[in-house]
Amino acid sequence: MDGLLIRGGTVVNADCARRADVLCAQGVIVDVGENLQAPAGARVLDAGGQLVLPGGIDPHTHMQLPFMGTVAVDDFYSGTAAGLAGGTTCIIDFVIPDPKEPLLAAYRKWRGWAEKAAADYGFHVAVTWWSEQVRADMGTLVEQEGVNSFKHFMAYKNAIMADDETLVNSFRRALELGAMPTVHAENGELVFQLQKQIMEQGISGPEGHPLSRPPAVEAEAAQRAIAIADVLQVPLYVVHVSCAESAEAIARARARGQRVFGEVLAGHLVIDESVYRNPDFAAAAAHVMSPPFREKRHQEALWRSLQAGSLQTTATDHCTFCAPQKGAGRDDFRKIPNGCGGVEERMMVIWDAGVNTGRLTSSEFVAVTSANAARIFNIYPRKGVIAAGSDADLVLWDPEATRTLSAKAQRSRVDYNVFEGRTVTGVPTHTVSQGKVVYARGDLRAERGAGRYVKRPPFAPVFAALGRKARLARPTAVMR
Ligand code: URQ
Ligand code: ZN
Ligand code: ZN
């Protein structure tokens, strides 16, 4: 029998924490309760009083993304392996078609890349252009491929930016299909013009990056996406909310009863914009991502939004480029590939800065690192909870142990760590994926190709297939 009994821990779910053993078999949780017996042949893992958490879900990664003339160095194997070493057992990555590239062709390409994944994964599919074929492909992706979320980049003009025609058509189509539209909210035209203006002023280094993307550029797009979703009565998920203004816009919309969800990156919660003033180009360029790291005051607003429940998930936007790749922008910050790492460090950073400071309880930690992403993207209770019948994705968590985060120690292939030197208290000691111990006290046994593609069902399609008069109706699906 391939069973695993995790004994002597405290199980922490988003709704409650209790002393309980966990029995797993054939990759699923069979029983959760006190004094469980290990069947013959089962492995027994003594949790020794540690916490037992649902495996982390990172709803925002870009493994081996082709972007800005290069390719992210962490692929689906190395990136998911790094995640397992940090307690994350499932990622939701992105299929990003080039403009005019058929969505289904891009989807098949990404599916091929992801076959090497060491942990489970799903895909948001980006809608980067619009046509009747895009409309049809969205239907195929929802009805046949288990995609229930579609991404829209409101930034990256002349590349993957979605204009209002694409946004409105795609949001409407998502509503018909019972899928969630998501947005990267930055006004791409403002970024484009501010970048040009800043270069003309003679500022070409990484310090120009945050200057060209002030909070107002993000807040405008967030508010516009919220307004479009409100008119169309479709839910909305805003990725990497980085500033107080966007978080407040989401809170206002939710207070009006609009179904808007928000995500915050571990990096935006603890790293500020001073990193761009580092005189060392490589160190500053290493932190170039969008939206940029902000002034410290935004961090408190983001933490309070997480505490208040107006932001629901934490992610990393793990999209890693090494120094030689970042060097493409040595004389022009617009050419620095945007992206940073974090998939291994996310849960430790959120625990250390969130739970140890009293901002989050351990159950709220589970909510924002796992359960809420599972609920919003409709894979709960398969993922996001320790309960009979759920996937056996678990983390043994030692709240007293410490680890110093560094590029030297990390599993990612990238050559820097945005959390460099941060010593955290509260670390994963074991990660269990599909009922197997894949990480144990530094010993990572991530298996290439062991990850499974996770289909994510649509929420109840609001109205039947095309042909009926399209009515604007409130989604029937219950989305917490
Ligand atoms: O914008 C994104 O989310 C992708 C392209 C990763 N890069 C980044 O700077 N966030
Ligand atoms: Zn983005
Ligand atoms: Zn991203």
Coordinates of N, CA and C and ligand atoms in Angstrom, one line a residue, residues 60 62 151 240 317, ligand 3:
H60 N -0.4 32.7 -9.8 CA 0.2 33.6 -10.8 C 1.7 33.3 -11.0
H62 N 4.8 32.4 -14.2 CA 5.1 32.4 -15.7 C 6.4 31.6 -15.9
K151 N -7.1 36.0 -19.0 CA -6.3 37.1 -18.6 C -6.3 38.2 -19.6
H240 N -1.9 41.0 -9.2 CA -0.8 41.8 -8.6 C -1.2 43.2 -8.3
D317 N 3.9 35.9 -9.2 CA 4.2 36.3 -10.6 C 5.7 35.9 -10.9
Ligands
ZN3 ZN 2.2 37.9 -14.4

